Amino acid sequence: MVVRVPVSSRHLREASARLVLDHLWDAGEVTGSALIDATGLSRATVHGVCDELIEQGWVTELESLRAADHRNGRPARRYAFDARAGVVVGVDAGQHRISATVADLRGVTLSRTVLPVTPQDGTTARRLALIEEGTLTALADAGADLRSVLAVAVGVPAPVDRDGRTVFQDNPFWELMNPDIAQHLRERHGWTMLIDNDANLAAVAEHWQGHGRDARCHVTLLAGERFGAGVVDDGRLLRGAHGGVGEMRYLDFVEGVGSADGIAAMVRDDARAQLHRLDGRTGSSLQDVDPARLDAESVFAAARDEDPLAVSVVEHVAARLARIVATFASIYDPERVIIAGAVAESCEPLLELVRHELDRYVDPPGIQVLASGLGRDIVTVGAVKRALDHVRENALDIVPAELR
């Protein structure tokens, strides 16, 4: 026997509203007739829902077209989604800098603020203050009222569970990176807070605007001072029971790798060690670089000029990175591995060697290893997307800014 569950008129109305709002969110201005064709809803339902969305603040009605609507001979009503019905904020709460981006509801950047994190900022209170300061400054620069904030997403260099908390209490660094940021800002400003791992948000950014757009399975490696990975499988971000997917402490036990140090750290430390072994003897242009300013970018530049010491460093790091990529390939079987973060802008000489080396470890071969084109702001891009997705999924339960 088939049991039919009655559907209330309220649920039908909500489903219709979501259908219309989703279409308007992705479109420019749309006539009522076009909405009827796109949604399959009746004329009365479409215009009734649009009137409700206008009242709620999500949609605006534009001046009617002079041409008559072919369905009823009346002027055609036109609607548009109001991308300034509120704003979202994406924050990269990194170890060495805080970056905050304010965007409208179509993801267009309105402002961006970057604050350095100094050694004197190494306390929970100071870290929370910097994150709040960066967010408030970005909102002021965007001319956005605090009440217009519909969601704030924050990326942190620590594992984060589904409630936005870091539960690995044996790690003081992780505790400092995520000292319950969500509760602090929620209590201070009443904002909807979304906390996530920074590498996860980098993977979200790549899936939205980068090399992951046309790949169903990809891994994004944040590769600065420490490695962290965001894993997208079949279009979905993987998290794990405690947010630990992509944490790379296991590299301590991988032969030929030995630590979770990132590309920037490996290249810099290897170059300094090799320069120290020269012990005053000449043989590398890197000897002319101030040791305090020696970084991965300068080593990669020297390698492109065929400096022997720089080439040796790049070859050594490439061998380690190939093993790291191979471990992820064996676990997750991705189509692509994307190297992200500030180091991505200059690491192509390294990746050329990794691609050549990788087929020794991976079967079947053919995994693409690419440098991200999203730059050092990749985490804030992913955070903006995370906040946008939340607002869109919950729009009918959110009060837009102008009605608050």
Coordinates of C-alpha atoms in Angstrom, one line a residue:
M1 CA 0.0 0.0 0.0
V2 CA 1.3 3.5 -0.9
V3 CA 1.0 6.0 1.9
R4 CA 0.6 9.5 0.7
V5 CA 2.0 12.2 2.9
P6 CA 0.1 15.5 2.6
V7 CA 2.2 18.5 1.7
S8 CA 1.1 21.8 3.4
S9 CA 0.5 24.9 1.4
R10 CA 3.2 26.6 3.4
H11 CA 5.8 24.0 2.3
L12 CA 4.7 24.4 -1.3
R13 CA 5.0 28.1 -1.0
E14 CA 8.5 27.9 0.5
A15 CA 9.6 25.5 -2.2
S16 CA 8.2 27.8 -4.9
A17 CA 10.0 30.8 -3.2
R18 CA 13.3 28.9 -3.1
L19 CA 13.0 28.0 -6.8
V20 CA 12.3 31.5 -7.8
L21 CA 15.0 33.0 -5.6
D22 CA 17.6 30.5 -6.8
H23 CA 16.9 31.5 -10.4
L24 CA 17.0 35.2 -9.7
W25 CA 20.2 34.9 -7.7
D26 CA 22.1 33.6 -10.7
A27 CA 20.4 35.8 -13.3
G28 CA 20.3 39.4 -14.2
E29 CA 17.0 41.1 -14.6
V30 CA 14.2 38.7 -15.5
T31 CA 10.6 39.2 -16.7
G32 CA 7.8 37.4 -15.0
S33 CA 7.2 35.4 -18.2
A34 CA 10.9 34.2 -18.2
L35 CA 10.5 33.1 -14.6
I36 CA 7.4 31.1 -15.4
D37 CA 9.2 29.4 -18.2
A38 CA 12.3 28.7 -16.1
T39 CA 10.5 27.4 -13.0
G40 CA 7.4 25.8 -14.4
L41 CA 5.3 27.6 -11.9
S42 CA 2.0 29.3 -12.6
R43 CA 1.8 33.0 -13.4
A44 CA -0.1 33.7 -10.1
T45 CA 2.5 31.8 -8.1
V46 CA 5.5 33.5 -9.7
H47 CA 4.2 37.0 -9.2
G48 CA 2.9 36.2 -5.7
V49 CA 6.3 34.8 -4.6
C50 CA 8.1 37.7 -6.2
D51 CA 5.9 40.1 -4.2
E52 CA 6.8 38.2 -1.0
L53 CA 10.6 38.3 -1.9
I54 CA 10.4 42.0 -2.5
E55 CA 8.7 42.5 0.8
Q56 CA 11.4 40.4 2.5
G57 CA 14.2 42.5 0.8
W58 CA 15.7 39.9 -1.4
V59 CA 14.3 41.1 -4.8
T60 CA 13.6 44.4 -6.4
E61 CA 11.0 45.2 -9.1
L62 CA 12.3 47.2 -12.0
E63 CA 10.3 49.5 -14.2
S64 CA 7.9 47.5 -16.3
L65 CA 8.7 47.0 -19.9
R66 CA 6.6 49.0 -22.4
A67 CA 6.1 45.8 -24.5
A68 CA 3.1 43.9 -23.3
D69 CA 3.4 40.5 -21.7
H70 CA 2.3 38.1 -24.4
R71 CA 0.4 36.0 -21.9
N72 CA -2.0 38.7 -20.7
G73 CA -1.5 41.9 -22.7
R74 CA -0.2 43.7 -19.6
P75 CA 3.2 45.5 -19.3
A76 CA 5.8 42.8 -18.5
R77 CA 6.9 42.9 -14.9
R78 CA 10.7 42.7 -14.4
Y79 CA 12.6 41.5 -11.3
A80 CA 16.2 41.4 -10.1
F81 CA 18.0 39.9 -7.1
D82 CA 19.3 42.6 -4.8
A83 CA 23.0 41.7 -4.3
R84 CA 23.3 44.5 -1.7
A85 CA 20.5 43.0 0.5
G86 CA 23.4 42.3 2.8
V87 CA 27.1 41.5 2.8
V88 CA 29.3 38.5 3.8
V89 CA 32.8 38.6 5.2
G90 CA 35.6 36.1 4.6
V91 CA 38.5 36.0 6.9
D92 CA 41.9 34.3 6.7
A93 CA 43.1 34.1 10.3
G94 CA 46.6 33.0 9.6
Q95 CA 49.6 32.6 11.8
H96 CA 51.4 35.6 10.4
R97 CA 48.6 37.8 9.0
I98 CA 44.8 38.5 9.3
S99 CA 43.1 39.2 6.0
A100 CA 39.4 40.1 5.8
T101 CA 37.3 40.5 2.6
V102 CA 33.8 42.0 2.4
A103 CA 31.7 40.9 -0.6
D104 CA 28.1 41.4 -1.8
L105 CA 25.8 38.5 -2.2
R106 CA 27.1 37.7 -5.7
G107 CA 30.6 37.4 -4.3
V108 CA 31.9 40.8 -5.7
T109 CA 34.6 42.1 -3.5
L110 CA 33.8 45.5 -1.8
S111 CA 36.9 45.9 0.4
R112 CA 39.9 44.0 1.7
T113 CA 42.0 44.6 4.8
V114 CA 45.3 42.9 5.8
L115 CA 46.8 43.2 9.3
P116 CA 50.2 41.7 10.3
V117 CA 50.5 39.3 13.2
T118 CA 53.6 40.1 15.2
P119 CA 55.4 38.0 17.9
Q120 CA 53.8 40.3 20.4
D121 CA 50.3 39.1 19.2
G122 CA 50.8 35.5 20.5
T123 CA 48.0 35.5 23.0
T124 CA 44.4 34.4 22.7
A125 CA 43.1 37.8 23.6
R126 CA 45.3 39.6 21.1
R127 CA 44.4 37.2 18.3
L128 CA 40.7 37.6 18.9
A129 CA 41.2 41.4 18.9
L130 CA 43.1 41.3 15.6
I131 CA 40.4 39.2 13.9
E132 CA 37.7 41.6 15.1
E133 CA 39.7 44.6 14.1
G134 CA 40.4 43.3 10.6
T135 CA 36.7 42.5 10.1
L136 CA 35.5 45.8 11.4
T137 CA 38.0 47.8 9.3
A138 CA 37.0 45.9 6.1
L139 CA 33.3 46.6 6.8
A140 CA 34.1 50.3 7.4
D141 CA 36.1 50.5 4.1
A142 CA 33.1 48.8 2.3
G143 CA 30.7 51.3 3.8
A144 CA 28.7 48.4 5.2
D145 CA 26.7 48.7 8.4
L146 CA 27.4 46.1 11.0
R147 CA 23.7 45.0 10.8
S148 CA 24.2 44.2 7.1
V149 CA 26.5 41.3 7.8
L150 CA 24.6 38.1 7.0
A151 CA 27.5 35.6 7.6
V152 CA 31.2 35.7 8.5
A153 CA 33.4 32.7 7.6
V154 CA 36.9 32.4 9.1
G155 CA 39.7 30.1 8.0
V156 CA 42.2 29.0 10.6
P157 CA 45.4 26.8 10.4
A158 CA 43.9 24.1 12.6
P159 CA 41.4 21.2 12.3
V160 CA 37.9 22.3 12.9
D161 CA 34.9 20.1 13.7
R162 CA 31.3 20.6 12.3
D163 CA 30.5 23.0 15.2
G164 CA 33.4 25.3 14.4
R165 CA 35.6 24.2 17.3
T166 CA 39.1 22.8 17.4
V167 CA 39.0 19.7 19.6
F168 CA 42.6 18.4 19.4
Q169 CA 43.5 19.7 22.8
D170 CA 47.0 18.2 22.8
N171 CA 48.2 20.9 20.5
P172 CA 48.8 24.4 22.0
F173 CA 49.4 25.9 18.5
W174 CA 46.0 24.8 17.3
E175 CA 44.3 26.0 20.4
L176 CA 45.8 29.5 19.9
M177 CA 44.8 29.5 16.2
N178 CA 41.1 28.9 17.0
P179 CA 40.4 30.2 20.5
D180 CA 36.6 29.8 19.9
I181 CA 36.5 32.6 17.4
A182 CA 32.9 31.9 16.6
Q183 CA 31.6 32.4 20.1
H184 CA 33.6 35.6 20.6
L185 CA 32.3 37.4 17.5
R186 CA 28.8 36.0 17.9
E187 CA 28.6 37.4 21.4
R188 CA 30.1 40.7 20.4
H189 CA 28.1 41.4 17.3
G190 CA 25.4 38.8 16.9
W191 CA 26.8 37.6 13.6
T192 CA 26.3 34.2 12.1
M193 CA 29.8 32.6 12.3
L194 CA 31.3 29.8 10.2
I195 CA 34.7 28.6 11.2
D196 CA 36.7 26.2 9.0
N197 CA 40.2 24.9 8.3
D198 CA 42.1 27.2 6.0
A199 CA 43.1 24.4 3.6
N200 CA 39.5 23.4 3.4
L201 CA 38.5 26.9 2.4
A202 CA 41.4 27.0 -0.2
A203 CA 39.9 23.8 -1.7
V204 CA 36.5 25.5 -1.8
A205 CA 38.0 28.5 -3.5
E206 CA 39.7 26.3 -6.2
H207 CA 36.4 24.5 -6.8
W208 CA 34.6 27.8 -7.2
Q209 CA 37.1 29.9 -9.2
G210 CA 40.3 27.9 -9.8
H211 CA 41.7 24.7 -11.2
G212 CA 39.0 22.6 -9.4
R213 CA 36.1 24.1 -11.4
D214 CA 36.0 21.2 -13.9
A215 CA 37.4 18.5 -11.7
R216 CA 35.2 16.4 -9.5
C217 CA 38.1 15.1 -7.3
H218 CA 41.0 17.3 -6.4
V219 CA 43.3 18.1 -3.5
T220 CA 44.5 21.6 -2.6
L221 CA 47.8 21.8 -0.7
L222 CA 48.4 25.0 1.3
A223 CA 52.2 24.9 1.2
G224 CA 53.7 27.8 3.1
E225 CA 55.4 27.1 6.4
R226 CA 53.3 24.0 7.0
F227 CA 51.4 21.7 4.8
G228 CA 47.6 21.5 5.0
A229 CA 45.2 19.9 2.5
G230 CA 41.6 20.4 1.5
V231 CA 40.1 17.4 -0.2
V232 CA 37.1 17.5 -2.6
D233 CA 35.7 14.2 -3.7
D234 CA 32.9 13.9 -6.2
G235 CA 32.3 17.6 -5.8
R236 CA 32.0 17.4 -1.9
L237 CA 34.5 18.7 0.6
L238 CA 35.6 15.9 2.9
R239 CA 35.9 16.7 6.7
G240 CA 36.1 13.6 8.8
A241 CA 34.6 13.0 12.2
H242 CA 36.7 15.8 13.9
G243 CA 37.7 17.9 10.9
G244 CA 40.9 16.1 10.6
V245 CA 40.9 15.2 6.9
G246 CA 43.9 16.9 5.3
E247 CA 45.9 17.3 8.5
M248 CA 49.4 16.1 7.7
R249 CA 51.1 15.1 10.9
Y250 CA 51.4 11.7 9.3
L251 CA 54.2 13.1 7.2
D252 CA 56.5 12.7 10.2
F253 CA 56.3 8.9 9.5
V254 CA 56.7 9.0 5.7
E255 CA 60.1 7.8 4.5
G256 CA 61.9 10.5 2.5
V257 CA 59.7 13.3 3.9
G258 CA 59.9 13.3 7.7
S259 CA 57.9 16.4 8.6
A260 CA 54.9 18.5 7.7
D261 CA 57.0 21.5 6.8
G262 CA 55.6 23.4 3.8
I263 CA 57.4 24.3 0.6
A264 CA 58.4 27.8 1.8
A265 CA 60.0 26.4 4.9
M266 CA 61.7 23.4 3.1
V267 CA 63.2 25.6 0.4
R268 CA 64.4 28.3 2.8
D269 CA 65.9 25.9 5.3
D270 CA 67.5 23.7 2.7
A271 CA 69.1 26.8 1.0
R272 CA 70.4 28.1 4.3
A273 CA 71.9 24.7 5.2
Q274 CA 73.7 24.4 1.9
L275 CA 75.0 28.0 2.1
H276 CA 76.3 27.3 5.5
R277 CA 78.2 24.3 4.1
L278 CA 79.9 26.6 1.6
D279 CA 81.6 28.2 4.6
G280 CA 82.6 31.4 2.8
R281 CA 83.5 29.7 -0.5
T282 CA 81.9 31.2 -3.5
G283 CA 79.6 29.3 -5.8
S284 CA 76.1 30.7 -5.6
S285 CA 74.4 34.0 -6.2
L286 CA 72.3 33.4 -3.1
Q287 CA 75.4 34.2 -1.0
D288 CA 74.6 37.9 -1.9
V289 CA 71.1 37.7 -0.4
D290 CA 70.6 38.9 3.2
P291 CA 70.0 35.6 5.2
A292 CA 67.0 37.3 6.8
R293 CA 65.5 37.9 3.4
L294 CA 66.3 34.5 1.9
D295 CA 63.0 33.0 0.9
A296 CA 61.5 30.4 -1.5
E297 CA 60.8 33.0 -4.2
S298 CA 64.5 34.1 -4.3
V299 CA 65.6 30.5 -4.5
F300 CA 63.2 29.7 -7.3
A301 CA 64.4 32.8 -9.2
A302 CA 68.0 31.7 -8.8
A303 CA 67.1 28.2 -10.0
R304 CA 65.6 29.7 -13.2
D305 CA 69.0 31.3 -13.8
E306 CA 70.6 27.9 -13.3
D307 CA 72.4 28.8 -10.1
P308 CA 73.8 25.4 -9.0
L309 CA 73.0 25.7 -5.3
A310 CA 69.4 26.8 -6.0
V311 CA 69.0 24.0 -8.5
S312 CA 70.2 21.5 -5.9
V313 CA 67.7 22.8 -3.4
V314 CA 64.8 22.7 -5.8
E315 CA 65.7 19.1 -6.8
H316 CA 65.8 18.0 -3.2
V317 CA 62.5 19.6 -2.3
A318 CA 60.9 18.3 -5.5
A319 CA 61.8 14.7 -4.4
R320 CA 60.1 15.2 -1.1
L321 CA 57.1 16.9 -2.6
A322 CA 56.6 14.1 -5.1
R323 CA 56.4 11.7 -2.2
I324 CA 53.8 13.9 -0.4
V325 CA 51.7 14.2 -3.5
A326 CA 52.0 10.4 -4.0
T327 CA 50.6 9.7 -0.5
F328 CA 47.6 11.8 -1.2
A329 CA 47.2 10.1 -4.6
S330 CA 47.2 6.7 -3.0
I331 CA 44.6 7.7 -0.4
Y332 CA 42.2 9.9 -2.3
D333 CA 42.9 9.2 -6.0
P334 CA 42.4 12.8 -7.2
E335 CA 42.5 14.1 -10.7
R336 CA 44.5 17.1 -9.7
V337 CA 46.7 18.3 -6.9
I338 CA 46.8 22.1 -6.6
I339 CA 49.7 23.9 -4.8
A340 CA 48.2 27.0 -3.2
G341 CA 49.2 30.0 -1.1
A342 CA 51.8 32.7 -1.7
V343 CA 54.4 30.2 -2.8
A344 CA 52.3 29.2 -5.8
E345 CA 53.2 32.3 -7.7
S346 CA 56.9 31.3 -8.1
C347 CA 57.0 27.5 -7.6
E348 CA 56.7 26.4 -11.3
P349 CA 60.4 25.2 -11.5
L350 CA 59.7 22.9 -8.6
L351 CA 56.4 21.6 -10.0
E352 CA 58.1 20.7 -13.3
L353 CA 60.4 18.3 -11.4
V354 CA 57.6 16.9 -9.3
R355 CA 55.5 16.0 -12.4
H356 CA 58.5 14.2 -13.8
E357 CA 59.2 12.4 -10.5
L358 CA 55.6 11.5 -9.7
D359 CA 55.0 8.7 -12.1
R360 CA 57.6 6.7 -10.2
Y361 CA 55.2 6.5 -7.3
V362 CA 51.7 6.7 -8.8
D363 CA 49.7 4.1 -10.7
P364 CA 47.9 4.8 -12.8
P365 CA 50.0 7.9 -13.8
G366 CA 48.6 11.1 -15.1
I367 CA 47.7 13.1 -12.0
Q368 CA 47.9 16.8 -12.8
V369 CA 50.0 18.9 -10.4
L370 CA 49.2 22.6 -10.8
A371 CA 50.0 25.9 -9.2
S372 CA 47.0 27.9 -8.0
G373 CA 46.3 31.2 -9.7
L374 CA 44.3 32.6 -6.8
G375 CA 47.3 34.0 -5.0
R376 CA 47.8 34.6 -1.3
D377 CA 44.2 35.6 -0.7
I378 CA 42.9 32.1 -1.7
V379 CA 41.6 31.4 1.9
T380 CA 39.5 34.6 2.0
V381 CA 38.1 33.7 -1.5
G382 CA 37.0 30.3 -0.1
A383 CA 35.7 31.9 3.1
V384 CA 33.6 34.3 1.1
K385 CA 32.2 31.3 -0.9
R386 CA 31.4 29.4 2.3
A387 CA 29.5 32.4 3.7
L388 CA 27.6 32.9 0.5
D389 CA 26.6 29.3 0.4
H390 CA 25.3 29.5 3.9
V391 CA 23.2 32.6 3.2
R392 CA 21.8 31.2 0.0
E393 CA 20.9 27.9 1.6
N394 CA 19.2 29.7 4.5
A395 CA 17.9 32.8 2.8
L396 CA 14.2 32.3 3.6
D397 CA 15.1 32.2 7.3
I398 CA 17.4 35.3 7.2
V399 CA 16.2 38.9 7.5
P400 CA 18.1 41.0 4.9
A401 CA 19.9 44.1 6.1
E402 CA 17.4 46.8 5.1
L403 CA 14.6 45.1 7.2
R404 CA 16.7 44.7 10.4

